[in-house]
Every structure is written in C-alpha cells, then in structure tokens.
mmCIF file of C-alpha atoms in Angstrom:
data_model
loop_
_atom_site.group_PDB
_atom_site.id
_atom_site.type_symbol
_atom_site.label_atom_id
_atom_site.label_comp_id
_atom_site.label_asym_id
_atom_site.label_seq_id
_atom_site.Cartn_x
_atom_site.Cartn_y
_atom_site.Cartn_z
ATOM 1 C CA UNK A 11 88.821 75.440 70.998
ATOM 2 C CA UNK A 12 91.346 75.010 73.553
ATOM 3 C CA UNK A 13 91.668 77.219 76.289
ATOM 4 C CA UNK A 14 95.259 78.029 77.903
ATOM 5 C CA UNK A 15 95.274 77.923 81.333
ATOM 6 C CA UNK A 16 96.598 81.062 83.301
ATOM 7 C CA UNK A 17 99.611 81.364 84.245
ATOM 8 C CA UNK A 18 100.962 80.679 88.344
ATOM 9 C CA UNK A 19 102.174 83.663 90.351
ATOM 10 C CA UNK A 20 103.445 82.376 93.776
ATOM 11 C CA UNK A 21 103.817 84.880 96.236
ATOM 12 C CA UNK A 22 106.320 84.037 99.366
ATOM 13 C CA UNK A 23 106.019 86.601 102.211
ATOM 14 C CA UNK A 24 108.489 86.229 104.619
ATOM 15 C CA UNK A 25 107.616 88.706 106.776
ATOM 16 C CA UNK A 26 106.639 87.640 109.992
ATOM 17 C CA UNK A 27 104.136 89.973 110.132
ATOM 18 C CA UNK A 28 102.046 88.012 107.478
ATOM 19 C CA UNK A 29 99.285 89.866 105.471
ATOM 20 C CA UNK A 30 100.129 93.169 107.647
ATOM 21 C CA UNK A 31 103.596 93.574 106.346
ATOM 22 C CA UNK A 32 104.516 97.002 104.989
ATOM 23 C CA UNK A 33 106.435 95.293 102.003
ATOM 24 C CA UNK A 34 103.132 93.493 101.239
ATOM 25 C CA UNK A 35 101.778 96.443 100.261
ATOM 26 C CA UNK A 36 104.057 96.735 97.365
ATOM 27 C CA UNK A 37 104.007 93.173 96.513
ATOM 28 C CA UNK A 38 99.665 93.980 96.362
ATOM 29 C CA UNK A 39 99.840 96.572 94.109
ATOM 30 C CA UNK A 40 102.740 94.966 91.772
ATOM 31 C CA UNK A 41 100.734 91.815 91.698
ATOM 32 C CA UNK A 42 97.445 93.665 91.051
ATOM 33 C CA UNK A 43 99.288 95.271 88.100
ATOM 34 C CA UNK A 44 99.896 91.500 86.951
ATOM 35 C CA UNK A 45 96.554 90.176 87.251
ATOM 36 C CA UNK A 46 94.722 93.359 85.619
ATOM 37 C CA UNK A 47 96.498 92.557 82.155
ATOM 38 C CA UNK A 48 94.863 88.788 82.443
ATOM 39 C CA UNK A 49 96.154 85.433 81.779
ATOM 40 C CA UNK A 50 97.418 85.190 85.473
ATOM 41 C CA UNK A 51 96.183 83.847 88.841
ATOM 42 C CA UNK A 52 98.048 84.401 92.186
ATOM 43 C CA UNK A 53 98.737 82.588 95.524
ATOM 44 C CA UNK A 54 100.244 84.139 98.719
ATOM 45 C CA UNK A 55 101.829 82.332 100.750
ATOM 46 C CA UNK A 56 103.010 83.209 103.966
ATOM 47 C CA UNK A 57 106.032 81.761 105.466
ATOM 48 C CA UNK A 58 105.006 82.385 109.368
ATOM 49 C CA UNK A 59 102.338 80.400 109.081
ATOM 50 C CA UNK A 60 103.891 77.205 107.853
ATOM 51 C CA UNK A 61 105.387 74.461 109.525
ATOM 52 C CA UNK A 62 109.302 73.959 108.730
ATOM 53 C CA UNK A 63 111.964 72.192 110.072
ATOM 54 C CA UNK A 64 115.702 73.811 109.653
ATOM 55 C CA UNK A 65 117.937 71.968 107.403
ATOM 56 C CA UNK A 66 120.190 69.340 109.309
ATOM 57 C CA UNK A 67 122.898 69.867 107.135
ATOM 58 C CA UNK A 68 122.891 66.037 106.371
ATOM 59 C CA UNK A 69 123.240 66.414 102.332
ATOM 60 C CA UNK A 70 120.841 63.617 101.530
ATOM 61 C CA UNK A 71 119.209 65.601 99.170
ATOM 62 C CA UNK A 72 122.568 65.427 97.172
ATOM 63 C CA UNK A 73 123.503 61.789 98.098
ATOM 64 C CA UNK A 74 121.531 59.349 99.668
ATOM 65 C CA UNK A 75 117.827 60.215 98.561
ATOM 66 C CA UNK A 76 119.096 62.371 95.499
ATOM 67 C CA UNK A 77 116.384 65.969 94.821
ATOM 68 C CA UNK A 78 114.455 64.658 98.020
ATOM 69 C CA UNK A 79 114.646 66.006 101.566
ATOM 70 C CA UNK A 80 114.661 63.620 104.102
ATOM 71 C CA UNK A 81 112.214 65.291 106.312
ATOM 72 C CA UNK A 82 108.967 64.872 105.000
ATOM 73 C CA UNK A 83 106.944 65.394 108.002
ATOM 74 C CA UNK A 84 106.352 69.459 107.685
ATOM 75 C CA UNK A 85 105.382 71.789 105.016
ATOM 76 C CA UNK A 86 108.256 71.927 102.917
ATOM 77 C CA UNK A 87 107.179 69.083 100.590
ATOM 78 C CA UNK A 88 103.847 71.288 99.590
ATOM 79 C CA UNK A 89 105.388 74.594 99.308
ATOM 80 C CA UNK A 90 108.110 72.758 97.103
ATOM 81 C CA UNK A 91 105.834 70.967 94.605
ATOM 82 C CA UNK A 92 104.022 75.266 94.652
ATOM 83 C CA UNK A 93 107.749 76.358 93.654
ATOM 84 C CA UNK A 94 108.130 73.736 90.847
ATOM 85 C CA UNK A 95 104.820 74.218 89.640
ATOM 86 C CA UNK A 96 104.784 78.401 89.290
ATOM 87 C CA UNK A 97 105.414 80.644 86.179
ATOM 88 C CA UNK A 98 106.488 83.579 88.372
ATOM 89 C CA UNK A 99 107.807 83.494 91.769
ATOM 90 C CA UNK A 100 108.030 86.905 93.622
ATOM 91 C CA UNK A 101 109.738 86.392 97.348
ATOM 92 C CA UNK A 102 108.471 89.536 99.741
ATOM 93 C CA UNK A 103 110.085 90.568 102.531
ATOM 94 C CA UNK A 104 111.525 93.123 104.953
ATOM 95 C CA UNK A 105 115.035 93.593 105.279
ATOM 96 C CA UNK A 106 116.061 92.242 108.436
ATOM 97 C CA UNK A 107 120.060 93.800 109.984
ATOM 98 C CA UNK A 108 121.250 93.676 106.104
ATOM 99 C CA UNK A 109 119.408 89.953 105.391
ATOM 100 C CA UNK A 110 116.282 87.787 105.040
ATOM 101 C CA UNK A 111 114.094 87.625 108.071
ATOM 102 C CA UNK A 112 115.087 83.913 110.108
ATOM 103 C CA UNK A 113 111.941 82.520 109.011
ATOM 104 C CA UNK A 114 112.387 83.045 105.400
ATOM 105 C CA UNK A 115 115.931 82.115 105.818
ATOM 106 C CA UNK A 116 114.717 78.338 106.930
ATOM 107 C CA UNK A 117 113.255 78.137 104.506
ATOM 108 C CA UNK A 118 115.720 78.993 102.072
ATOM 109 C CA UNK A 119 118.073 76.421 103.449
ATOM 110 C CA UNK A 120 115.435 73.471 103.064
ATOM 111 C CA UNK A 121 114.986 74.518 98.890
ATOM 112 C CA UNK A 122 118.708 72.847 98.992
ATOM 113 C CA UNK A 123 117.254 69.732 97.287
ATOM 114 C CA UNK A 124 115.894 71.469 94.143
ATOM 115 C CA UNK A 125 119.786 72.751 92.822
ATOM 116 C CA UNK A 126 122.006 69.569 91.552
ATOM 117 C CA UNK A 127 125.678 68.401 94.268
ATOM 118 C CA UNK A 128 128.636 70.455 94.372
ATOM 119 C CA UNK A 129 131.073 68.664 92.460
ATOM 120 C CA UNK A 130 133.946 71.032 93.300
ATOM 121 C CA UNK A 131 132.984 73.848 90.325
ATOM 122 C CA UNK A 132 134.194 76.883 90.270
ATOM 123 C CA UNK A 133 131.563 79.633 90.953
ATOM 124 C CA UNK A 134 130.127 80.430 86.727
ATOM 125 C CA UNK A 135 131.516 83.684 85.691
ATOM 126 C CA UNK A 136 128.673 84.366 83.284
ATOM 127 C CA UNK A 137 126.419 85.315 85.862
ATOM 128 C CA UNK A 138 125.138 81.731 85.878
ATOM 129 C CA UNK A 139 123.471 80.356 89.476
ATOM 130 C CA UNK A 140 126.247 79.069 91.061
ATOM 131 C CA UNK A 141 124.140 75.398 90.876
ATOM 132 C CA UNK A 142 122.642 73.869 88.306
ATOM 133 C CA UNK A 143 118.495 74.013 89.021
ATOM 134 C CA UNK A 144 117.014 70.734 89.386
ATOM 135 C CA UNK A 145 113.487 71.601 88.421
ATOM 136 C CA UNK A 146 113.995 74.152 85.808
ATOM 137 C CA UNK A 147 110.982 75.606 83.675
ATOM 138 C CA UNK A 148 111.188 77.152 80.542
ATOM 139 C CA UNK A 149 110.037 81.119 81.056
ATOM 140 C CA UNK A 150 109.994 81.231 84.514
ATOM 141 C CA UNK A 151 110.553 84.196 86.259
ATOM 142 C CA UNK A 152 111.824 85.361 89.929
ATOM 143 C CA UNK A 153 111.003 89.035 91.360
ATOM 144 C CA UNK A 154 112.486 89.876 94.925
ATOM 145 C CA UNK A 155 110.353 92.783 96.669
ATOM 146 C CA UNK A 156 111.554 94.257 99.636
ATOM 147 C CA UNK A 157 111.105 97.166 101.781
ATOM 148 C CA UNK A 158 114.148 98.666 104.538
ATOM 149 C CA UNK A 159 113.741 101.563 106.513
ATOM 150 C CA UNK A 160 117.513 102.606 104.965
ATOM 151 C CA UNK A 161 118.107 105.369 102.159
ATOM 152 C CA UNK A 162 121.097 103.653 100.052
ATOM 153 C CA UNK A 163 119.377 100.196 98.852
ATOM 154 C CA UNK A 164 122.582 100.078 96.739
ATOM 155 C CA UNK A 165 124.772 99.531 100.134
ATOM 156 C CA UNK A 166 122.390 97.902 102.432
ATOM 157 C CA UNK A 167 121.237 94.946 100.307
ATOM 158 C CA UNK A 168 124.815 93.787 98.730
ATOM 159 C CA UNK A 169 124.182 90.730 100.910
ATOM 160 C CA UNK A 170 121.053 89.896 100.028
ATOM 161 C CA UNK A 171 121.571 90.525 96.352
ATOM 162 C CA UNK A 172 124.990 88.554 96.841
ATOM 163 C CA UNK A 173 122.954 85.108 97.787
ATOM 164 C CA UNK A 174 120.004 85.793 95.282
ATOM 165 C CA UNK A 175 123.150 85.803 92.707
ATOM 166 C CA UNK A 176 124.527 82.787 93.791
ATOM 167 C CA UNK A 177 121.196 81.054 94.342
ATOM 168 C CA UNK A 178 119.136 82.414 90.923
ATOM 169 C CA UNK A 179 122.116 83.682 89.113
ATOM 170 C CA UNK A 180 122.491 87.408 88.663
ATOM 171 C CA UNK A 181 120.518 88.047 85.703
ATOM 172 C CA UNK A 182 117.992 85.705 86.449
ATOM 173 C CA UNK A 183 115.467 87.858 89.040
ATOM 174 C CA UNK A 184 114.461 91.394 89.107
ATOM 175 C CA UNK A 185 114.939 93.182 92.309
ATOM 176 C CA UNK A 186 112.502 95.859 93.509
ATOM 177 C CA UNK A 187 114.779 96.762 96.803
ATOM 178 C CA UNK A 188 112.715 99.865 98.083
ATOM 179 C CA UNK A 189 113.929 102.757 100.778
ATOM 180 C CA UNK A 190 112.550 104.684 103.957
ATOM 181 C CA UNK A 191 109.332 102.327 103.440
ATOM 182 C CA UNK A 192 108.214 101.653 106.437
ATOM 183 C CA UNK A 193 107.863 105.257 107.341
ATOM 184 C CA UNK A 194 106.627 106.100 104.090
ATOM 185 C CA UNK A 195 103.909 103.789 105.092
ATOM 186 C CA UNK A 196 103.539 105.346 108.228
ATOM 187 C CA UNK A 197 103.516 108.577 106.961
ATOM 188 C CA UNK A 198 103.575 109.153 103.288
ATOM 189 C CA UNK A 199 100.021 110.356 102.509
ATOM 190 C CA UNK A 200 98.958 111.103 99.091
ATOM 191 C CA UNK A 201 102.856 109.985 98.320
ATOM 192 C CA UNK A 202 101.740 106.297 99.776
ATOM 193 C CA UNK A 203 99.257 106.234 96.879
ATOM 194 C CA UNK A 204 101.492 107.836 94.164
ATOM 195 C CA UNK A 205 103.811 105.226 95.271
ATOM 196 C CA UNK A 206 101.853 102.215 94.885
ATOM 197 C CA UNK A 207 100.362 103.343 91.770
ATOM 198 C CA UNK A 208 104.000 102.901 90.639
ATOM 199 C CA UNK A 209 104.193 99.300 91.409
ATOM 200 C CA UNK A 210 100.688 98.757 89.625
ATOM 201 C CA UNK A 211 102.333 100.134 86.833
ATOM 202 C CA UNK A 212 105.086 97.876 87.059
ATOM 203 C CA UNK A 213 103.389 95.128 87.691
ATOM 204 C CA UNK A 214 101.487 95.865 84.337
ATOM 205 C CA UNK A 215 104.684 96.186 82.275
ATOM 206 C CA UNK A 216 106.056 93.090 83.876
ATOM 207 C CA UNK A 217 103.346 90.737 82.544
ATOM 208 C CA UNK A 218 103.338 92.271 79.625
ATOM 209 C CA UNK A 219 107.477 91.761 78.191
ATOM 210 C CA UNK A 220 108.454 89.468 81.237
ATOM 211 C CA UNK A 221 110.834 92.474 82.579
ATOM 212 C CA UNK A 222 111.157 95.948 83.941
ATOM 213 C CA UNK A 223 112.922 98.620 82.754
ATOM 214 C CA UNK A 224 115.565 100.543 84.200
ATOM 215 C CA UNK A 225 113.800 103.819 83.949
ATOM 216 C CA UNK A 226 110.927 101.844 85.807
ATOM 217 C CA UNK A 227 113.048 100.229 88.835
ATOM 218 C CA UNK A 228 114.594 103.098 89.378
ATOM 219 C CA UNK A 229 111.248 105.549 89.919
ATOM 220 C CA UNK A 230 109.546 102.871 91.401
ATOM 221 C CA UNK A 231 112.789 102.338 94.138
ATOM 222 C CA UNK A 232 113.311 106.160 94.889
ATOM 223 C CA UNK A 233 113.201 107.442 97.814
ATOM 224 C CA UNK A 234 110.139 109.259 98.748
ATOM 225 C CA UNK A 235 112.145 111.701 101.346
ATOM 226 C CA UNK A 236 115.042 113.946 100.825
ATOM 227 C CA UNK A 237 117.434 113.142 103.389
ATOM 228 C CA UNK A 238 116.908 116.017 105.868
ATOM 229 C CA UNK A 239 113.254 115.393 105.484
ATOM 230 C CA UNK A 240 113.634 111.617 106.164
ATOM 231 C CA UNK A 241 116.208 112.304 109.566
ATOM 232 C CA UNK A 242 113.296 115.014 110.990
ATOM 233 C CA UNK A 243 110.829 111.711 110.927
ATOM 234 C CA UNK A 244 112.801 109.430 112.324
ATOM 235 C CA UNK A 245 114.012 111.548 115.036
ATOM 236 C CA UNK A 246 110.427 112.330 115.893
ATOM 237 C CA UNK A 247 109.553 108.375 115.615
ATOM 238 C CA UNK A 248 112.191 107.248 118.189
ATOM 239 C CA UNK A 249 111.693 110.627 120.490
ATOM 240 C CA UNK A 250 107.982 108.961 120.478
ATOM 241 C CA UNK A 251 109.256 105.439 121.060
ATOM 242 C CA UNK A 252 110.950 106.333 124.261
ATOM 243 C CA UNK A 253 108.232 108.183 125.423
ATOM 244 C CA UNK A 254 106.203 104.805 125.111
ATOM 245 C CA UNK A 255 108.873 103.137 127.926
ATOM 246 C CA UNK A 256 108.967 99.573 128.573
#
C-alpha cells in the first residue's frame, strides 16, 4: 500500500528576534492548528540566523546564468531549493515603520531568480503576480502572519500588502495582519490565550479547505483593545520607558 508523504510547511520568521518574536506566537498556534489535523510536517526557519548576501542588482539571474543567482557562496541556495520544495509557505514577521524588517527584506530581493525577466509587460490586471513564477507547484499555498503594535491593519500594511500583490499576486496568499499585538502579548492575560486559540482554529480550517474565511480573518485580526483602553497602555508603557533612561 503506498503511503503519501506529508505535506511541507515552511515557516520564514523574519523577525530578528528569532524564536522570541511576539508574531511567532501566532505563527505557533496557526501552525499547531495545521499539524493537529495530520498529513503535515513543519520547518522554521529563521532569517537572522542565516547567512545572506544583498542582491547586487546585476540581473544575472534574468540574463547571463538564467533562474540562478550568481552568488552561491551563502545560504540563499538552501533556503531556495526549501521554497521550491514546500506545499505551504507562511512568511512571519513584525511590521517594521509600515514594511518588512531589513533582514527579511534581503532576503526578499535575492528570491529575484525564481520569477521569469521583465520583458516590458504591463502590470496583469487580473490580480495575477506581476511575474511569471519560475518554480511554480500545483496547490501551493502562501500565508503572511504579522503582528504591529498599530490599531488600523487596513492603513498601516497597504505597503506591505502592495509588494505581496505584486510579488504572489493578490489572490494568491492569505494575510493574517494582526493589531496592538505586541502589547497584547505583554499584557493580554486570559485574552492572550483566547487569542491564540483563534489561530489554532484557523490553522485547523486552513488545512482542512486550503483557505480561511472571512468571518475567520476577521475575528482572528480584531483588535483585542478598544481604543481608549489600548491609549491608557501605551501611555503607561512609554511613561515606564523613560523612567528606564539611557
């Protein structure tokens, strides 16, 4: 009888903060949701502890050496062959001043050799990535999970969600994009758990019908504090910062 193989989650934390990042947390629990209905395995790997070299900007990897980087000597070539190779790929990070963290953003730059040359297209209007993938893979699946310390997700990550567009076309990821998480990790409590027992949930329903629904996102991506609430916190937090000094 033959026996399928499970299916690859690849986890990419950007976060510099590695295994401690507060985003993490929700990336655990969603992938814990995944893994408890079987038939998946997961790897985490975490961008800070890599070795990569910034894109040169040469275009070799459209030219010259066609789908191939030309620097070979870092950790790009691995993590590359783990991108090709995965079923699901869920990127987690903290929103860093309205973008990716630098590190992650390196990274990003060197996947340049895995979309086909810019041949002077016009940008798809059918929601299509604005390049043609070079490695694609029938089913495959992209979740971005991210965690800001802003209320209005909706404003702060247009930027982000503008390049995921462009890069994995627009209806071609699912975006978990959650508020005030940092001090809900900080200070949320029983709410903490509640919360996270969302993203288990999700998690769940995602390996099961390769989606989320709306109704899901958007309880999952609420925030946890009423505005007033949330400014009485963060005016105690940085009142305690400056106590702390230099």
């Amino acid at each position: 009888m033959e026996i399928n193989e499970p299916k690859k989650i690849l986890i990419i934390n950007g976060s510099p903060h590695k295994e401690k990042s507060t985003t993490m947390m929700i990336t655990d629990a969603f992938t814990r949701g995944m893994l408890s209905v079987g038939g998946y395995e997961a790897e985490t790997v975490h961008v800070s502890n890599l070795k990569v070299k910034p894109c040169t900007g040469c275009l070799s990897c459209w030219g010259r050496t066609e789908g191939e980087c030309v620097i070979k000597t870092d950790d790009m070539p691995e993590l590359k062959r783990k991108l090709i190779d995965a079923d699901v790929v869920i990127g987690s990070f903290p929103l860093y001043y309205f973008g990716v963290p630098g590190i992650l953003k390196v990274v990003i730059d060197r996947l340049l050799s895995m979309v086909k040359a810019y041949h002077g297209q016009l940008t798809p209007k059918d929601n299509a990535p604005a390049h043609e993938f070079r490695y694609p893979k029938a089913g495959k699946k992209y979740v971005l999970i991210s965690g800001c310390a802003y209320t209005e997700t909706d404003v702060v990550y247009v930027p982000v969600r503008k390049q995921f567009d462009l890069i994995l076309g627009k209806d071609n990821y699912t975006a978990l994009f959650c508020p005030q998480f940092k001090t809900m990790a900080d200070n949320g409590g029983a709410r903490k758990e509640r919360i996270l027992n969302k993203f288990v949930k999700a998690g769940e329903e995602f390996a099961k019908s390769g989606c989320l629904s709306q109704k899901t996102i958007e309880s999952a991506t609420k925030p946890p504090f009423s505005s007033e609430v949330y400014k009485t916190i963060l005016n105690s937090v940085w009142a305690g910062e400056k106590l702390k000094g230099g």
